Short mmCIF file of N, CA, C and O in Angstrom, two decimals:
data_model
loop_
_atom_site.label_atom_id
_atom_site.label_comp_id
_atom_site.label_asym_id
_atom_site.label_seq_id
_atom_site.Cartn_x
_atom_site.Cartn_y
_atom_site.Cartn_z
N MET A 1 12.00 -3.95 -1.13
CA MET A 1 13.19 -3.10 -1.75
C MET A 1 12.93 -3.02 -3.60
O MET A 1 13.08 -3.72 -4.00
N PRO A 2 12.69 -1.53 -3.39
CA PRO A 2 12.50 -1.19 -5.09
C PRO A 2 13.99 -1.58 -5.75
O PRO A 2 14.92 -1.33 -5.18
N ARG A 3 13.68 -1.49 -7.07
CA ARG A 3 14.70 -1.64 -8.12
C ARG A 3 14.53 -0.98 -9.15
O ARG A 3 13.27 -0.57 -9.53
N ALA A 4 15.53 0.03 -9.65
CA ALA A 4 15.50 1.09 -10.51
C ALA A 4 15.82 0.32 -12.36
O ALA A 4 16.92 -0.09 -12.30
N SER A 5 15.39 0.94 -13.11
CA SER A 5 15.80 0.61 -14.53
C SER A 5 15.16 1.62 -15.23
O SER A 5 14.49 2.39 -15.07
N GLY A 6 15.67 2.19 -16.27
CA GLY A 6 15.49 2.98 -17.34
C GLY A 6 16.38 3.15 -18.40
O GLY A 6 17.16 2.20 -18.73
N SER A 7 16.04 4.22 -19.32
CA SER A 7 16.95 4.21 -20.80
C SER A 7 16.89 5.98 -20.86
O SER A 7 15.99 6.68 -20.62
N ILE A 8 17.94 6.22 -21.64
CA ILE A 8 17.95 7.52 -22.31
C ILE A 8 18.09 7.48 -23.58
O ILE A 8 19.01 6.50 -24.14
N ILE A 9 17.45 7.75 -24.40
CA ILE A 9 17.20 7.83 -25.90
C ILE A 9 17.51 9.21 -26.56
O ILE A 9 16.75 10.27 -26.06
N ARG A 10 18.41 9.48 -27.48
CA ARG A 10 18.30 10.88 -28.25
C ARG A 10 17.61 10.59 -29.48
O ARG A 10 18.06 9.92 -30.16
N TYR A 11 16.77 11.64 -29.76
CA TYR A 11 15.98 11.66 -31.21
C TYR A 11 15.46 12.79 -31.43
O TYR A 11 15.26 13.79 -30.35
N GLY A 12 15.33 13.47 -32.42
CA GLY A 12 14.97 14.76 -32.70
C GLY A 12 15.73 16.03 -32.10
O GLY A 12 14.89 16.95 -31.83
N GLY A 13 16.88 15.94 -31.66
CA GLY A 13 17.61 16.96 -31.06
C GLY A 13 17.15 17.02 -29.27
O GLY A 13 17.47 18.05 -28.63
N LYS A 14 16.72 15.96 -28.91
CA LYS A 14 16.01 15.70 -27.50
C LYS A 14 16.64 14.61 -26.82
O LYS A 14 16.69 13.74 -27.52
N LEU A 15 16.51 14.77 -25.46
CA LEU A 15 16.73 13.42 -24.81
C LEU A 15 15.41 12.64 -24.16
O LEU A 15 14.63 13.58 -23.54
N GLN A 16 14.99 11.62 -24.52
CA GLN A 16 13.89 11.07 -23.89
C GLN A 16 14.43 10.28 -22.70
O GLN A 16 15.41 9.11 -22.84
N ILE A 17 13.88 10.39 -21.53
CA ILE A 17 14.55 9.91 -20.39
C ILE A 17 13.14 8.96 -19.62
O ILE A 17 12.32 9.67 -19.49
N SER A 18 13.33 7.72 -19.30
CA SER A 18 12.39 6.99 -18.79
C SER A 18 13.05 6.14 -17.54
O SER A 18 14.04 5.87 -17.66
N LEU A 19 12.40 6.13 -16.49
CA LEU A 19 12.95 5.67 -15.37
C LEU A 19 11.60 4.86 -14.67
O LEU A 19 10.53 5.64 -14.56
N ARG A 20 11.75 3.73 -14.08
CA ARG A 20 10.89 2.96 -13.24
C ARG A 20 11.64 2.35 -11.88
O ARG A 20 12.88 2.01 -12.05
N LEU A 21 10.75 2.50 -11.25
CA LEU A 21 11.12 2.12 -9.80
C LEU A 21 10.15 0.68 -9.48
O LEU A 21 8.97 0.93 -9.59
N ILE A 22 10.77 -0.52 -9.53
CA ILE A 22 9.75 -1.61 -9.67
C ILE A 22 10.11 -2.38 -8.09
O ILE A 22 11.42 -2.70 -7.75
N GLU A 23 8.97 -2.67 -7.49
CA GLU A 23 9.12 -3.40 -6.52
C GLU A 23 9.53 -4.65 -6.42
O GLU A 23 8.38 -5.49 -6.98
N THR A 24 10.35 -5.35 -5.88
CA THR A 24 10.85 -6.45 -5.96
C THR A 24 10.08 -7.53 -5.73
O THR A 24 10.09 -8.79 -6.22
N GLU A 25 9.33 -7.61 -4.49
CA GLU A 25 8.61 -8.33 -4.06
C GLU A 25 7.52 -8.81 -4.70
O GLU A 25 6.62 -10.14 -4.88
N THR A 26 6.95 -7.90 -5.65
CA THR A 26 5.67 -7.65 -6.08
C THR A 26 5.51 -7.62 -7.79
O THR A 26 4.62 -7.85 -8.48
N SER A 27 6.65 -7.02 -8.37
CA SER A 27 7.04 -6.77 -9.53
C SER A 27 6.14 -5.57 -9.91
O SER A 27 5.93 -5.42 -11.30
N GLU A 28 5.40 -5.03 -9.14
CA GLU A 28 4.72 -3.84 -9.01
C GLU A 28 5.50 -2.52 -9.48
O GLU A 28 6.31 -2.28 -8.82
N VAL A 29 5.18 -1.69 -10.48
CA VAL A 29 5.95 -0.37 -10.95
C VAL A 29 5.24 0.53 -10.01
O VAL A 29 4.13 0.66 -10.00
N LYS A 30 6.03 0.88 -8.96
CA LYS A 30 5.82 1.80 -8.08
C LYS A 30 5.91 3.41 -8.35
O LYS A 30 4.95 4.31 -7.92
N VAL A 31 6.85 3.74 -9.18
CA VAL A 31 7.11 5.23 -9.73
C VAL A 31 7.91 4.74 -11.22
O VAL A 31 8.37 4.03 -11.66
N ALA A 32 6.94 5.52 -11.96
CA ALA A 32 7.32 5.89 -13.53
C ALA A 32 7.73 7.33 -13.76
O ALA A 32 6.84 8.05 -13.64
N ILE A 33 8.66 7.63 -14.40
CA ILE A 33 8.79 8.98 -14.93
C ILE A 33 9.37 9.02 -16.44
O ILE A 33 10.24 8.21 -16.58
N THR A 34 8.88 9.50 -17.35
CA THR A 34 9.21 9.72 -18.67
C THR A 34 8.89 11.04 -19.23
O THR A 34 7.76 11.57 -18.87
N THR A 35 10.20 11.65 -19.79
CA THR A 35 10.20 12.62 -20.08
C THR A 35 11.27 13.16 -21.36
O THR A 35 12.10 12.44 -21.56
N ASP A 36 10.65 13.88 -22.05
CA ASP A 36 11.10 14.25 -23.44
C ASP A 36 11.42 15.81 -23.78
O ASP A 36 11.46 16.40 -24.59
N THR A 37 11.47 16.57 -22.57
CA THR A 37 11.56 17.83 -22.49
C THR A 37 12.87 18.70 -22.47
O THR A 37 13.18 19.71 -22.51
N PHE A 38 13.86 17.72 -22.52
CA PHE A 38 15.25 18.18 -22.36
C PHE A 38 15.72 18.06 -23.64
O PHE A 38 15.73 17.38 -24.40
N PRO A 39 16.82 19.61 -24.11
CA PRO A 39 17.33 19.34 -25.16
C PRO A 39 18.65 18.45 -25.24
O PRO A 39 19.03 18.06 -24.06
N GLU A 40 19.05 17.94 -26.57
CA GLU A 40 20.05 16.95 -26.48
C GLU A 40 21.30 17.58 -25.78
O GLU A 40 22.31 16.37 -25.18
N ASP A 41 21.51 18.59 -25.78
CA ASP A 41 23.05 19.32 -25.08
C ASP A 41 22.74 19.75 -23.74
O ASP A 41 23.39 20.78 -23.33
N ALA A 42 21.56 19.64 -23.19
CA ALA A 42 21.14 19.73 -21.80
C ALA A 42 22.29 19.47 -20.84
O ALA A 42 22.93 18.29 -21.08
N PRO A 43 22.67 20.45 -20.16
CA PRO A 43 23.81 20.04 -18.93
C PRO A 43 23.26 18.84 -18.31
O PRO A 43 22.19 19.22 -17.48
N PRO A 44 24.08 18.02 -17.97
CA PRO A 44 23.92 16.80 -17.25
C PRO A 44 23.41 17.03 -15.83
O PRO A 44 22.33 16.67 -15.17
N GLU A 45 23.85 18.08 -15.17
CA GLU A 45 23.50 18.51 -13.39
C GLU A 45 22.04 19.06 -14.01
O GLU A 45 21.40 19.03 -12.81
N GLN A 46 21.79 19.76 -14.89
CA GLN A 46 20.17 20.07 -15.00
C GLN A 46 19.30 19.03 -15.27
O GLN A 46 18.02 18.89 -14.32
N VAL A 47 19.67 18.32 -15.74
CA VAL A 47 18.85 17.09 -16.43
C VAL A 47 18.61 16.00 -15.11
O VAL A 47 17.66 15.77 -14.48
N ALA A 48 19.60 15.95 -13.96
CA ALA A 48 19.79 15.27 -12.76
C ALA A 48 18.76 15.84 -11.76
O ALA A 48 18.11 15.41 -11.02
N ASN A 49 19.18 17.19 -11.66
CA ASN A 49 18.27 17.79 -10.58
C ASN A 49 16.91 17.75 -11.10
O ASN A 49 16.20 17.72 -9.73
N GLU A 50 16.42 18.06 -11.91
CA GLU A 50 15.12 18.31 -12.48
C GLU A 50 14.23 16.66 -12.31
O GLU A 50 13.33 16.45 -11.69
N LEU A 51 15.16 15.65 -12.73
CA LEU A 51 14.70 14.20 -12.57
C LEU A 51 14.54 13.79 -10.80
O LEU A 51 13.70 13.12 -10.68
N VAL A 52 15.62 13.96 -10.33
CA VAL A 52 15.80 13.91 -8.73
C VAL A 52 14.54 14.34 -8.14
O VAL A 52 13.81 13.93 -7.46
N SER A 53 14.52 15.85 -8.40
CA SER A 53 13.16 16.79 -8.06
C SER A 53 11.74 15.76 -7.97
O SER A 53 10.96 15.58 -7.55
N GLU A 54 11.60 15.49 -9.42
CA GLU A 54 10.48 14.58 -9.63
C GLU A 54 10.34 13.40 -9.05
O GLU A 54 9.35 12.72 -8.42
N LEU A 55 11.32 12.73 -8.86
CA LEU A 55 11.61 11.67 -8.31
C LEU A 55 11.20 11.26 -6.80
O LEU A 55 10.36 10.53 -6.23
N VAL A 56 11.59 12.71 -6.18
CA VAL A 56 11.29 12.60 -5.01
C VAL A 56 9.93 12.78 -4.54
O VAL A 56 9.24 12.19 -3.62
N LYS A 57 9.16 13.37 -5.50
CA LYS A 57 7.69 13.87 -5.23
C LYS A 57 7.20 12.63 -5.28
O LYS A 57 6.39 12.33 -4.75
N LYS A 58 7.46 11.87 -6.50
CA LYS A 58 6.66 10.59 -6.86
C LYS A 58 6.95 9.58 -5.76
O LYS A 58 6.05 8.59 -5.38
N LEU A 59 7.84 9.28 -5.25
CA LEU A 59 8.33 8.42 -4.09
C LEU A 59 7.70 8.80 -2.79
O LEU A 59 7.27 7.92 -2.02
N ARG A 60 7.52 10.04 -2.24
CA ARG A 60 6.85 10.56 -1.22
C ARG A 60 5.41 10.02 -1.28
O ARG A 60 4.82 9.61 -0.21
N SER A 61 4.81 10.00 -2.56
CA SER A 61 3.40 9.60 -2.69
C SER A 61 3.25 7.97 -2.94
O SER A 61 2.39 7.47 -2.12
N ALA A 62 4.08 7.29 -3.07
CA ALA A 62 4.23 5.92 -3.31
C ALA A 62 4.57 5.48 -1.90
O ALA A 62 3.99 4.17 -1.78
N TYR A 63 5.56 6.13 -1.23
CA TYR A 63 5.83 5.42 0.45
C TYR A 63 5.97 6.71 1.11
O TYR A 63 7.01 7.21 1.42
N PRO A 64 4.60 6.95 1.36
CA PRO A 64 4.54 7.79 2.57
C PRO A 64 5.01 7.55 3.56
O PRO A 64 5.17 6.36 4.06
N LEU A 65 5.16 8.71 4.72
CA LEU A 65 5.77 8.10 6.00
C LEU A 65 4.53 7.39 6.79
O LEU A 65 3.54 7.85 6.76
N ARG A 66 5.05 6.31 7.91
CA ARG A 66 3.82 5.68 8.40
C ARG A 66 4.55 5.33 9.46
O ARG A 66 5.51 4.81 9.70
N GLY A 67 3.50 5.79 10.59
CA GLY A 67 4.29 5.11 11.96
C GLY A 67 3.18 5.42 13.03
O GLY A 67 1.72 4.59 12.35
N GLU A 68 3.38 5.33 14.11
CA GLU A 68 2.22 4.87 15.42
C GLU A 68 2.45 5.92 16.42
O GLU A 68 3.26 6.67 16.86
N ILE A 69 1.05 6.04 16.96
CA ILE A 69 1.16 7.03 18.09
C ILE A 69 1.42 6.44 19.46
O ILE A 69 0.87 5.35 19.50
N ILE A 70 2.55 6.88 19.86
CA ILE A 70 2.83 5.89 21.05
C ILE A 70 2.56 6.85 22.33
O ILE A 70 2.68 6.18 23.55
N GLN A 71 2.13 7.90 22.38
CA GLN A 71 1.59 8.63 23.52
C GLN A 71 0.50 9.82 23.27
O GLN A 71 0.86 10.31 22.00
N VAL A 72 -0.26 10.14 24.08
CA VAL A 72 -1.40 11.16 23.71
C VAL A 72 -1.47 11.84 25.18
O VAL A 72 -1.70 11.35 26.20
N GLU A 73 -1.21 13.02 24.81
CA GLU A 73 -1.21 14.03 25.93
C GLU A 73 -2.15 15.50 25.76
O GLU A 73 -1.62 16.20 25.10
N GLY A 74 -3.25 15.28 26.26
CA GLY A 74 -4.17 15.98 25.66
C GLY A 74 -4.38 16.25 24.05
O GLY A 74 -4.75 15.62 23.57
N GLU A 75 -3.93 17.64 23.46
CA GLU A 75 -4.08 17.45 21.95
C GLU A 75 -2.60 17.22 21.38
O GLU A 75 -2.63 17.45 20.14
N GLU A 76 -1.96 16.77 22.14
CA GLU A 76 -0.27 16.60 21.71
C GLU A 76 -0.21 15.24 21.56
O GLU A 76 -0.36 14.24 22.31
N LEU A 77 0.27 14.64 20.23
CA LEU A 77 0.66 13.23 19.94
C LEU A 77 2.06 13.11 19.94
O LEU A 77 2.89 14.01 19.36
N VAL A 78 2.39 12.02 20.45
CA VAL A 78 4.05 11.58 20.46
C VAL A 78 4.09 10.22 19.26
O VAL A 78 3.05 9.51 19.53
N ILE A 79 4.68 10.66 18.15
CA ILE A 79 4.46 9.58 17.08
C ILE A 79 6.50 9.02 17.02
O ILE A 79 7.07 9.49 16.97
N ASN A 80 6.28 7.69 16.73
CA ASN A 80 7.30 7.28 16.62
C ASN A 80 8.23 7.30 15.33
O ASN A 80 8.67 6.46 14.79
N LEU A 81 8.02 8.37 14.71
CA LEU A 81 8.68 8.99 13.76
C LEU A 81 9.66 10.00 13.76
O LEU A 81 9.12 10.94 14.30
N GLY A 82 10.82 10.03 13.52
CA GLY A 82 11.66 11.13 13.83
C GLY A 82 12.41 11.76 12.43
O GLY A 82 12.36 11.35 11.47
N GLY A 83 13.46 12.75 13.11
CA GLY A 83 14.03 13.43 11.99
C GLY A 83 15.01 12.45 10.73
O GLY A 83 15.38 12.69 9.83
N LYS A 84 15.50 11.39 11.63
CA LYS A 84 16.35 10.41 10.68
C LYS A 84 15.58 10.00 9.63
O LYS A 84 16.17 9.26 8.81
N ILE A 85 14.38 9.77 9.50
CA ILE A 85 13.90 9.31 8.32
C ILE A 85 12.65 10.33 7.27
O ILE A 85 11.68 9.51 6.60
N GLY A 86 13.06 11.29 7.95
CA GLY A 86 12.44 12.37 7.02
C GLY A 86 11.27 13.28 7.83
O GLY A 86 10.68 14.00 7.05
N ALA A 87 10.92 12.83 9.22
CA ALA A 87 9.77 13.56 9.44
C ALA A 87 10.22 15.07 9.75
O ALA A 87 11.42 15.77 10.06
N LYS A 88 9.70 16.29 9.50
CA LYS A 88 9.67 17.73 9.54
C LYS A 88 8.54 18.40 9.95
O LYS A 88 7.41 17.90 9.72
N PRO A 89 8.67 19.43 10.85
CA PRO A 89 7.68 20.59 11.08
C PRO A 89 6.66 20.69 10.02
O PRO A 89 7.16 20.70 8.75
N GLY A 90 5.48 20.61 10.19
CA GLY A 90 4.47 21.23 9.15
C GLY A 90 3.77 19.86 8.19
O GLY A 90 2.99 20.11 7.41
N ILE A 91 4.42 18.75 8.31
CA ILE A 91 3.96 17.63 7.61
C ILE A 91 2.40 17.27 8.20
O ILE A 91 2.42 17.18 9.33
N GLN A 92 1.78 17.00 7.50
CA GLN A 92 0.32 16.70 7.99
C GLN A 92 0.18 15.22 7.68
O GLN A 92 0.54 14.51 7.03
N MET A 93 -0.51 14.39 8.75
CA MET A 93 -0.53 13.33 8.92
C MET A 93 -2.18 12.87 9.31
O MET A 93 -2.90 13.80 9.89
N ARG A 94 -2.55 11.75 8.46
CA ARG A 94 -3.76 10.89 9.11
C ARG A 94 -3.70 10.30 10.11
O ARG A 94 -2.60 9.44 10.33
N ILE A 95 -4.88 10.37 10.87
CA ILE A 95 -4.65 9.49 12.14
C ILE A 95 -5.57 8.36 12.05
O ILE A 95 -6.76 8.52 11.32
N LEU A 96 -5.25 7.44 11.79
CA LEU A 96 -6.21 6.00 11.38
C LEU A 96 -6.15 4.65 12.69
O LEU A 96 -4.97 4.50 13.44
N LYS A 97 -7.13 4.12 12.48
CA LYS A 97 -7.86 3.35 13.41
C LYS A 97 -7.88 1.97 12.53
O LYS A 97 -8.44 1.72 11.74
N GLU A 98 -7.15 0.75 13.20
CA GLU A 98 -6.96 -0.33 12.48
C GLU A 98 -8.32 -1.16 13.16
O GLU A 98 -8.71 -1.03 14.43
N LYS A 99 -9.23 -1.75 12.00
CA LYS A 99 -10.14 -2.80 12.42
C LYS A 99 -10.01 -3.98 11.62
O LYS A 99 -10.09 -3.80 10.78
N GLN A 100 -10.35 -5.08 12.27
CA GLN A 100 -10.31 -6.43 11.56
C GLN A 100 -11.78 -6.44 11.12
O GLN A 100 -12.86 -6.07 11.67
N VAL A 101 -11.68 -7.22 10.16
CA VAL A 101 -12.95 -7.24 8.63
C VAL A 101 -12.86 -8.73 8.30
O VAL A 101 -11.73 -9.17 8.10
N LYS A 102 -14.00 -9.36 8.50
CA LYS A 102 -13.86 -10.60 7.75
C LYS A 102 -14.27 -10.83 6.51
O LYS A 102 -15.52 -10.14 6.20
N ILE A 103 -13.60 -11.17 5.83
CA ILE A 103 -14.22 -11.24 4.12
C ILE A 103 -14.47 -12.68 3.96
O ILE A 103 -13.12 -13.38 3.74
N GLY A 104 -15.52 -13.34 3.83
CA GLY A 104 -15.63 -14.63 3.43
C GLY A 104 -14.97 -15.25 4.89
O GLY A 104 -15.73 -15.13 5.98
N GLU A 105 -14.09 -16.28 4.58
CA GLU A 105 -13.27 -16.90 5.63
C GLU A 105 -12.28 -16.40 5.98
O GLU A 105 -11.53 -16.82 7.03
N ARG A 106 -11.95 -15.42 5.59
CA ARG A 106 -10.49 -14.51 5.53
C ARG A 106 -10.75 -13.50 6.64
O ARG A 106 -11.42 -12.78 6.28
N LEU A 107 -10.00 -13.31 7.54
CA LEU A 107 -9.72 -11.96 8.46
C LEU A 107 -8.56 -11.03 7.81
O LEU A 107 -7.41 -11.50 7.71
N THR A 108 -8.90 -9.72 7.62
CA THR A 108 -8.12 -8.94 7.17
C THR A 108 -8.20 -7.90 8.02
O THR A 108 -8.98 -7.62 8.82
N THR A 109 -7.34 -6.73 7.86
CA THR A 109 -7.18 -5.42 8.59
C THR A 109 -7.35 -4.31 7.72
O THR A 109 -6.79 -4.19 6.78
N THR A 110 -8.34 -3.54 7.84
CA THR A 110 -8.77 -2.15 7.31
C THR A 110 -8.26 -0.86 8.25
O THR A 110 -8.16 -1.06 9.56
N ARG A 111 -7.82 0.43 7.74
CA ARG A 111 -7.65 1.35 8.35
C ARG A 111 -8.83 2.26 8.16
O ARG A 111 -9.02 2.72 7.21
N LEU A 112 -9.48 2.97 9.48
CA LEU A 112 -10.14 4.13 9.12
C LEU A 112 -9.65 5.23 9.43
O LEU A 112 -9.13 5.46 10.76
N GLU A 113 -10.30 6.45 8.66
CA GLU A 113 -9.48 7.63 9.46
C GLU A 113 -10.16 8.20 10.33
O GLU A 113 -11.27 8.44 9.98
N VAL A 114 -9.51 8.67 11.50
CA VAL A 114 -10.37 9.25 12.45
C VAL A 114 -9.71 10.47 13.13
O VAL A 114 -10.54 11.22 13.78
N GLY A 115 -9.04 11.22 12.04
CA GLY A 115 -8.55 12.35 12.50
C GLY A 115 -7.46 12.91 11.85
O GLY A 115 -7.01 11.99 10.54
N LYS A 116 -6.78 13.95 12.09
CA LYS A 116 -6.00 14.46 11.40
C LYS A 116 -5.12 15.00 12.27
O LYS A 116 -5.25 15.72 13.35
N ALA A 117 -3.68 15.22 12.09
CA ALA A 117 -2.74 16.17 13.10
C ALA A 117 -1.58 16.52 11.98
O ALA A 117 -1.25 16.10 10.94
N GLU A 118 -0.70 17.34 12.64
CA GLU A 118 0.24 18.42 12.05
C GLU A 118 1.73 18.47 12.95
O GLU A 118 1.41 18.54 14.25
N ILE A 119 2.65 18.07 12.39
CA ILE A 119 3.93 17.79 13.09
C ILE A 119 4.29 19.09 13.46
O ILE A 119 4.53 20.19 12.51
N GLU A 120 4.65 19.40 14.40
CA GLU A 120 5.24 20.69 14.91
C GLU A 120 6.85 20.80 15.78
O GLU A 120 7.38 21.60 15.60
N ARG A 121 6.89 19.43 16.06
CA ARG A 121 8.66 19.45 16.61
C ARG A 121 8.80 18.07 16.26
O ARG A 121 8.39 17.00 16.23
N VAL A 122 10.27 18.04 15.99
CA VAL A 122 10.76 16.71 15.63
C VAL A 122 12.21 16.76 16.26
O VAL A 122 13.25 17.48 16.50
N GLU A 123 12.26 15.24 17.06
CA GLU A 123 13.71 14.62 17.30
C GLU A 123 14.17 13.65 16.32
O GLU A 123 13.51 13.47 15.40
N ASP A 124 15.33 13.43 16.83
CA ASP A 124 15.88 12.38 15.80
C ASP A 124 15.08 11.05 15.71
O ASP A 124 15.00 10.32 14.63
N GLU A 125 14.35 10.58 16.85
CA GLU A 125 13.64 9.23 16.42
C GLU A 125 12.07 9.60 16.96
O GLU A 125 11.29 8.47 17.00
N LEU A 126 11.82 10.78 17.09
CA LEU A 126 10.45 10.75 17.53
C LEU A 126 9.94 12.45 16.97
O LEU A 126 10.78 13.28 16.91
N SER A 127 8.38 12.57 17.12
CA SER A 127 7.78 13.54 16.71
C SER A 127 7.09 14.08 17.55
O SER A 127 6.18 13.31 17.96
N TYR A 128 6.49 15.23 17.68
CA TYR A 128 5.35 15.88 18.62
C TYR A 128 4.25 16.48 17.30
O TYR A 128 4.83 17.37 16.59
N ALA A 129 3.26 15.66 17.63
CA ALA A 129 2.07 16.41 16.48
C ALA A 129 0.75 17.13 17.60
O ALA A 129 0.58 16.67 18.77
N ARG A 130 0.22 17.86 16.73
CA ARG A 130 -0.79 18.58 17.18
C ARG A 130 -2.09 18.22 16.50
O ARG A 130 -2.09 18.12 15.35
N VAL A 131 -3.24 17.80 17.39
CA VAL A 131 -4.42 17.08 16.95
C VAL A 131 -5.08 18.23 16.18
O VAL A 131 -5.44 19.66 16.48
N VAL A 132 -5.27 18.14 14.74
CA VAL A 132 -6.08 18.91 13.96
C VAL A 132 -7.52 19.08 13.86
O VAL A 132 -8.32 19.84 13.85
N GLU A 133 -7.69 17.86 13.83
CA GLU A 133 -9.28 16.92 13.67
C GLU A 133 -9.39 15.80 14.29
O GLU A 133 -8.43 15.03 14.02
N ALA A 134 -10.25 15.68 15.14
CA ALA A 134 -10.62 14.26 15.65
C ALA A 134 -11.88 13.83 15.60
O ALA A 134 -12.95 14.61 15.95
N LYS A 135 -12.58 12.81 14.75
CA LYS A 135 -13.87 12.21 14.53
C LYS A 135 -14.14 11.19 15.88
O LYS A 135 -15.14 10.92 16.02
N GLU A 136 -13.07 10.88 16.76
CA GLU A 136 -13.59 10.41 18.00
C GLU A 136 -11.83 10.41 18.98
O GLU A 136 -11.28 11.14 18.72
N GLN A 137 -12.35 9.68 19.96
CA GLN A 137 -11.00 9.97 21.14
C GLN A 137 -9.91 9.19 20.27
O GLN A 137 -9.55 8.21 19.65
N ILE A 138 -8.42 9.95 20.41
CA ILE A 138 -7.67 9.58 19.74
C ILE A 138 -6.98 8.80 20.85
O ILE A 138 -6.55 9.15 21.82
N THR A 139 -6.16 7.36 20.59
CA THR A 139 -5.36 6.71 21.57
C THR A 139 -4.07 6.28 21.04
O THR A 139 -3.93 6.48 19.87
N THR A 140 -3.25 5.80 22.12
CA THR A 140 -1.95 4.85 21.60
C THR A 140 -2.36 3.95 20.61
O THR A 140 -3.46 3.18 20.71
N GLU A 141 -1.46 3.70 19.83
CA GLU A 141 -1.27 2.46 18.94
C GLU A 141 -2.13 2.79 17.82
O GLU A 141 -2.21 1.87 16.71
N MET A 142 -2.94 3.88 17.48
CA MET A 142 -3.44 4.11 16.21
C MET A 142 -2.14 4.35 15.45
O MET A 142 -1.23 4.86 16.09
N LYS A 143 -2.46 4.66 13.98
CA LYS A 143 -1.55 4.70 13.14
C LYS A 143 -1.55 6.08 12.73
O LYS A 143 -2.53 6.49 12.72
N VAL A 144 -0.75 6.35 11.98
CA VAL A 144 -0.57 7.71 11.09
C VAL A 144 -0.01 7.24 9.93
O VAL A 144 0.83 6.78 9.71
N GLU A 145 -0.21 8.44 8.95
CA GLU A 145 0.32 8.10 7.56
C GLU A 145 0.20 9.61 6.97
O GLU A 145 -0.57 10.48 7.07
N GLU A 146 1.49 9.72 6.35
CA GLU A 146 1.64 11.19 5.83
C GLU A 146 0.49 11.47 4.78
O GLU A 146 0.44 10.69 4.00
N ILE A 147 0.02 12.71 4.63
CA ILE A 147 -0.84 13.43 3.55
C ILE A 147 0.10 13.94 2.48
O ILE A 147 0.70 14.89 2.82
N VAL A 148 0.03 13.07 1.40
CA VAL A 148 1.06 13.66 0.35
C VAL A 148 0.07 14.16 -0.63
O VAL A 148 -0.98 13.75 -1.05
N GLU A 149 0.21 15.33 -1.12
CA GLU A 149 -0.35 16.01 -1.98
C GLU A 149 0.32 16.18 -3.87
O GLU A 149 1.38 16.18 -3.48
#
């Protein structure tokens, strides 16, 4: 669960705004925004709207939608991501196959991209996607991850 911290400083007729979202479990800075493009007398709603827009973009990049394929019917996939958590038609997804890899004495999991899909329909808790590209047979239990540009 990330925590937010930041500051607003006035100098030279401008506002400098700095915002950081820090992952509490790792102390990693997941999102950082710093701007000094606002005049000191900028309307608060303009400042808030522009910061929220930038924050949403960076959050999508830091925390893309991730799910699992729960059914495959031809070129249609049923994914366990729905509208309640932000899935929308048009979202592009990577299809990922998990593979166990041994590093020294330690066993870890890696994910290999085996295709791409695009969400076409969304319900509250499920999405229906069309396979756009497949390097191998797509199966249930493969993972999906939103492609954020």
